[in-house]
XYZ file of C-alpha atoms in Angstrom:
385
model
C 150.397 86.589 131.671
C 152.961 89.362 132.586
C 154.712 90.998 129.718
C 158.292 92.128 129.725
C 158.927 95.845 129.492
C 160.155 95.614 125.978
C 156.981 93.861 124.783
C 154.789 96.413 126.473
C 156.816 99.301 124.975
C 156.558 97.638 121.448
C 152.738 97.542 121.956
C 152.710 101.111 123.210
C 154.634 102.351 120.068
C 152.344 100.537 117.761
C 149.388 102.254 119.401
C 150.940 105.617 119.003
C 152.308 106.209 122.489
C 155.863 107.701 122.252
C 158.752 105.646 123.765
C 162.402 106.290 123.729
C 164.228 104.361 121.084
C 165.539 100.994 122.350
C 166.677 97.599 121.357
C 167.082 94.345 123.246
C 170.164 92.296 123.616
C 170.604 88.684 124.768
C 174.303 88.682 125.223
C 177.235 91.255 125.445
C 177.989 90.815 121.736
C 174.923 92.742 120.810
C 175.778 95.782 122.924
C 177.844 97.772 120.292
C 174.843 97.528 117.689
C 172.373 98.511 120.420
C 174.328 101.512 121.401
C 174.123 102.772 117.750
C 170.379 102.723 118.043
C 170.264 104.326 121.475
C 173.264 106.561 121.489
C 174.997 107.727 124.702
C 174.085 108.220 127.677
C 171.770 105.308 127.594
C 169.610 103.289 130.128
C 170.556 99.681 130.761
C 167.594 97.726 131.955
C 167.310 94.054 133.022
C 164.341 92.551 131.524
C 162.718 90.624 134.543
C 159.115 90.519 135.703
C 159.823 91.742 139.303
C 159.005 95.073 140.515
C 161.252 97.752 142.000
C 164.009 97.250 139.490
C 165.433 100.675 139.995
C 165.735 100.412 143.801
C 167.194 96.829 143.281
C 170.096 98.090 141.010
C 168.576 96.289 137.881
C 168.483 99.625 136.013
C 171.527 101.600 135.346
C 172.370 104.777 133.389
C 175.572 104.634 131.439
C 177.417 107.760 130.147
C 180.064 106.020 128.120
C 180.286 102.733 126.105
C 182.638 101.479 128.836
C 180.037 102.125 131.605
C 177.461 100.404 129.460
C 179.482 97.401 128.818
C 180.358 97.094 132.421
C 176.672 97.362 133.556
C 175.523 94.740 130.955
C 178.264 92.352 132.065
C 177.049 92.814 135.832
C 173.387 92.220 135.009
C 173.947 89.161 132.894
C 176.235 87.741 135.585
C 173.558 88.063 138.236
C 172.723 84.360 139.431
C 169.055 84.912 140.069
C 167.455 83.505 143.266
C 165.440 80.354 143.534
C 161.729 81.001 144.624
C 161.433 81.180 148.396
C 165.347 81.427 148.969
C 166.815 84.341 150.718
C 167.460 86.880 147.893
C 170.793 88.386 147.299
C 170.769 92.130 147.264
C 170.104 93.179 143.585
C 169.492 89.614 142.448
C 166.165 89.177 140.453
C 164.024 86.070 140.989
C 165.286 84.576 137.771
C 168.532 84.962 135.749
C 168.705 87.973 133.435
C 168.343 86.731 129.811
C 167.511 89.951 128.139
C 168.637 93.679 128.536
C 166.943 96.580 127.195
C 169.347 99.362 125.828
C 167.430 102.625 125.654
C 168.082 106.210 124.883
C 168.402 108.317 127.991
C 166.025 111.386 127.788
C 165.946 114.825 129.512
C 163.340 114.336 132.139
C 161.401 117.403 133.293
C 158.615 115.640 135.179
C 157.276 112.187 135.826
C 153.577 111.065 135.662
C 151.861 107.854 136.523
C 149.148 106.324 134.389
C 147.412 103.004 134.308
C 144.171 101.370 133.166
C 142.855 98.374 135.058
C 139.576 96.441 135.737
C 137.459 97.678 138.650
C 135.976 94.289 139.912
C 133.017 95.701 141.932
C 131.352 97.562 139.135
C 132.737 95.674 136.151
C 134.109 98.956 134.701
C 137.613 99.912 133.651
C 139.359 102.404 135.815
C 142.081 104.855 134.594
C 144.347 106.029 137.285
C 146.723 108.967 137.160
C 149.074 111.019 139.186
C 151.113 114.070 138.413
C 153.802 112.746 140.882
C 154.743 109.388 139.172
C 158.012 107.419 139.468
C 159.336 104.786 141.719
C 157.670 105.953 145.000
C 154.090 105.805 143.560
C 153.164 102.941 145.995
C 154.319 104.930 149.033
C 152.547 107.999 147.700
C 149.173 106.158 147.257
C 149.505 105.281 150.990
C 150.500 108.672 152.394
C 148.477 110.922 150.017
C 145.753 108.785 148.319
C 143.924 111.947 147.355
C 146.730 112.635 144.645
C 145.713 109.456 142.814
C 143.078 110.585 140.289
C 140.548 108.026 138.930
C 138.143 108.066 136.130
C 135.738 105.194 135.598
C 134.896 103.890 132.172
C 131.786 101.857 131.042
C 133.240 99.234 128.772
C 130.140 99.194 126.546
C 130.369 102.889 125.701
C 134.121 103.325 125.936
C 136.210 106.200 126.880
C 134.719 109.535 125.886
C 136.657 112.642 125.045
C 135.249 114.839 127.965
C 136.393 111.939 130.440
C 139.931 112.292 129.239
C 139.841 116.215 129.482
C 138.257 115.977 132.946
C 140.747 113.421 134.084
C 143.800 115.300 132.934
C 142.569 118.547 134.273
C 142.001 117.015 137.696
C 145.511 115.681 137.633
C 146.541 119.295 137.467
C 148.212 119.257 134.046
C 148.036 122.108 131.689
C 149.429 123.410 128.350
C 151.211 121.137 125.949
C 151.448 118.390 128.826
C 147.680 118.364 129.038
C 147.230 117.801 125.247
C 149.991 115.236 125.075
C 149.003 113.206 128.106
C 145.428 113.214 126.853
C 146.553 111.444 123.686
C 148.540 108.826 125.779
C 145.503 108.207 127.979
C 143.401 107.432 124.937
C 145.903 105.113 123.334
C 146.615 103.331 126.644
C 142.795 102.631 127.082
C 142.747 101.304 123.578
C 145.667 98.970 124.355
C 143.875 97.771 127.565
C 140.874 96.699 125.432
C 142.600 95.432 122.423
C 144.857 93.110 124.468
C 142.362 91.757 126.995
C 144.560 93.381 129.669
C 144.177 93.079 133.312
C 146.504 96.082 133.640
C 148.274 98.541 131.170
C 150.572 100.799 133.067
C 153.055 103.548 132.317
C 155.343 104.596 135.227
C 156.852 106.935 134.675
C 155.558 108.942 131.660
C 158.363 111.262 131.046
C 157.622 114.933 130.332
C 160.648 116.176 128.239
C 161.360 119.197 126.274
C 160.047 117.281 123.183
C 156.784 116.237 124.586
C 156.143 113.001 126.544
C 157.310 109.435 126.228
C 156.870 106.193 128.170
C 159.777 105.597 130.395
C 158.670 102.182 131.515
C 155.774 99.738 130.584
C 153.915 97.102 132.263
C 151.106 94.928 130.981
C 149.276 91.885 132.385
C 147.176 89.977 129.899
C 144.082 88.016 131.272
C 145.141 84.284 131.126
C 141.638 83.425 129.856
C 142.186 85.431 126.667
C 145.234 83.824 125.547
C 143.471 81.865 122.799
C 142.933 85.211 121.212
C 146.387 86.812 122.172
C 148.428 84.267 120.118
C 151.339 86.540 119.749
C 152.493 85.869 123.314
C 153.511 82.410 124.665
C 154.520 81.151 128.126
C 158.312 80.937 128.637
C 160.403 79.747 131.557
C 161.888 83.102 132.109
C 158.393 84.426 133.269
C 158.340 82.129 136.491
C 160.331 81.894 139.606
C 160.532 78.095 139.534
C 160.213 75.126 137.205
C 157.083 73.950 139.052
C 155.244 77.204 138.342
C 156.108 77.113 134.741
C 154.995 73.464 134.290
C 151.909 74.204 136.327
C 151.119 77.227 133.914
C 151.489 75.093 130.995
C 148.749 72.765 132.360
C 146.601 75.804 133.354
C 146.983 74.968 137.048
C 147.469 78.078 139.416
C 150.519 77.508 141.353
C 152.811 79.611 143.646
C 156.066 78.507 145.230
C 156.820 79.246 148.783
C 159.566 78.014 151.414
C 157.360 76.292 153.959
C 156.973 72.510 154.688
C 153.274 71.996 153.868
C 152.159 71.280 150.264
C 148.901 72.600 149.721
C 146.671 70.958 147.029
C 143.074 72.313 147.063
C 140.170 72.548 144.761
C 138.820 76.187 144.525
C 140.708 79.459 144.797
C 138.734 80.808 147.829
C 139.091 77.487 149.620
C 142.723 77.366 148.908
C 143.231 80.974 150.228
C 141.254 79.999 153.413
C 143.346 76.816 154.043
C 146.311 78.880 153.563
C 145.267 81.275 156.193
C 144.377 78.402 158.564
C 147.804 77.005 158.203
C 149.256 80.236 159.264
C 146.896 80.716 162.188
C 148.008 77.278 163.423
C 151.606 78.134 163.282
C 152.486 76.220 160.065
C 154.061 77.338 156.894
C 153.116 76.604 153.232
C 155.526 75.012 150.743
C 153.293 75.658 147.682
C 149.851 77.053 146.692
C 148.160 74.759 144.176
C 144.566 75.085 143.063
C 143.182 72.321 140.970
C 139.545 73.144 141.089
C 137.120 74.139 138.204
C 138.244 72.831 134.793
C 141.326 71.158 136.417
C 139.595 68.913 138.778
C 140.537 65.857 136.711
C 144.210 66.803 137.040
C 144.759 65.500 140.586
C 147.621 63.342 139.448
C 149.611 66.114 137.720
C 148.964 68.263 140.805
C 150.359 65.701 143.285
C 153.384 65.263 141.030
C 154.078 68.904 141.258
C 153.629 68.785 144.998
C 155.910 65.858 145.523
C 158.711 67.807 143.856
C 158.692 70.133 146.889
C 160.762 69.532 149.968
C 157.655 69.446 152.003
C 157.008 67.176 155.066
C 153.287 66.654 154.381
C 150.715 67.075 151.576
C 147.441 68.579 152.629
C 144.452 67.881 150.178
C 141.337 70.002 150.747
C 138.467 70.079 148.315
C 134.819 70.817 148.113
C 133.150 69.497 145.037
C 129.930 70.308 143.469
C 130.092 70.343 139.677
C 133.931 69.243 140.276
C 132.821 65.880 141.789
C 134.499 64.791 145.046
C 134.462 61.095 143.937
C 136.283 61.936 140.608
C 138.973 63.921 142.491
C 139.326 61.079 144.951
C 139.745 58.419 142.394
C 142.464 60.480 140.589
C 144.214 61.036 143.934
C 144.286 57.277 144.531
C 145.666 56.719 141.109
C 148.250 59.313 141.756
C 149.374 57.586 144.945
C 149.743 54.315 143.257
C 151.707 55.896 140.505
C 154.045 58.272 142.365
C 154.237 56.375 145.836
C 154.509 59.428 147.963
C 157.474 59.641 150.397
C 155.549 61.733 152.818
C 152.191 61.586 154.721
C 149.000 62.774 152.967
C 146.088 64.356 154.778
C 142.792 64.527 152.750
C 139.609 66.364 153.598
C 137.321 65.853 150.558
C 133.762 66.937 150.675
C 130.785 67.490 147.981
C 129.029 65.532 145.452
C 129.878 61.731 145.563
C 131.657 62.186 148.892
C 130.644 58.703 150.060
C 132.327 57.114 147.079
C 135.286 59.450 147.624
C 135.433 58.276 151.333
C 135.429 54.581 150.321
C 138.228 55.151 147.639
C 140.472 56.987 150.055
C 140.011 54.465 152.807
C 140.832 51.707 150.405
C 144.065 53.433 149.538
C 144.901 53.531 153.295
C 144.154 57.402 153.874
C 142.326 58.574 156.934
C 139.242 60.352 155.615
C 138.586 63.703 157.460
C 135.487 65.891 157.051
C 136.469 68.830 158.882
C 138.914 71.278 157.332
C 140.397 72.799 160.398
C 141.041 69.288 161.870
C 142.808 68.437 158.653
C 144.900 71.667 158.880
C 145.899 70.992 162.475
C 146.822 67.475 161.718
C 149.021 68.536 158.839
C 150.627 71.264 160.993
C 151.303 68.773 163.804
C 153.111 66.433 161.314
C 155.003 69.204 159.697
C 156.100 70.813 162.878
C 154.989 74.425 163.764
C 157.508 77.275 163.056
């Protein structure tokens, strides 16, 4: 689960990371009180989960109350763009429902800091750069040596000597060295406490008074949500209704603008089929993975796929523990219930595939055993780009 900036900054402040004073408003009526908190000039920041807000015009600096009011009205008026649609310049994926009004600070320097998981070794990795800000992604490509890394064994935790070495290699000295070190320690603690996949500050402002988090980004591991009960899934976290409803079911789902609805069991298999469709000249309407604990949710998965304006539904599975015959039976029930208005191509293999074959044939579906053949057939029905 991705957190909004105001949620991340609240967590940072509780952990002892300095943040500029701020408040969050949900309509223009809250602006006057918010300005009493932040003062002027102030930062007016749309609370959406898309990146690059500054470049997209979703963050504005207001020097006067009139400028702040104008900026707030403009951001709340943005329509948002449906997933897969051509985005209007400056429009976020979803409508702006909240705006953060924060104190503007005297910025002397910008630093990048983050903590994330390193999948190969299973350790945490702290990353930092003395040249933070909106162009950090470009910098990581052109000058990757400027991104400093420190790997941390999660069993022993972050040690003081690692912090000192990390900050020194970033080239920071004096008070900035000490202040940034405290932030690194606190950010790592946040990462662990909240079961985060990512805890990021970009930028960390260096000001005459010390340092403070100018922005905050956090992603919490979905598998830990039973522990992280302070957060809940809400519609404004997703680009489409289907993505939101799938998330409530625990079904991985992404919305695209193609014409082949993809319904697969297994994330690796789903990604492979996605690539095969593109290699064949086809386009994907949605990515949906109903394997693992969701293999009995074929009916719900098909219901979501049918809400797309696709020309064909392509079902590809390989079941071992998630049995092929069980998935096939649920698919047949879904067909009987929802009466699909478009062709369905099915390639279901694995445990109980003989029973799966019989069930699908009885439902009037051609049973394919070759994934590439199934992909080619789906692309032919949908029509190549």
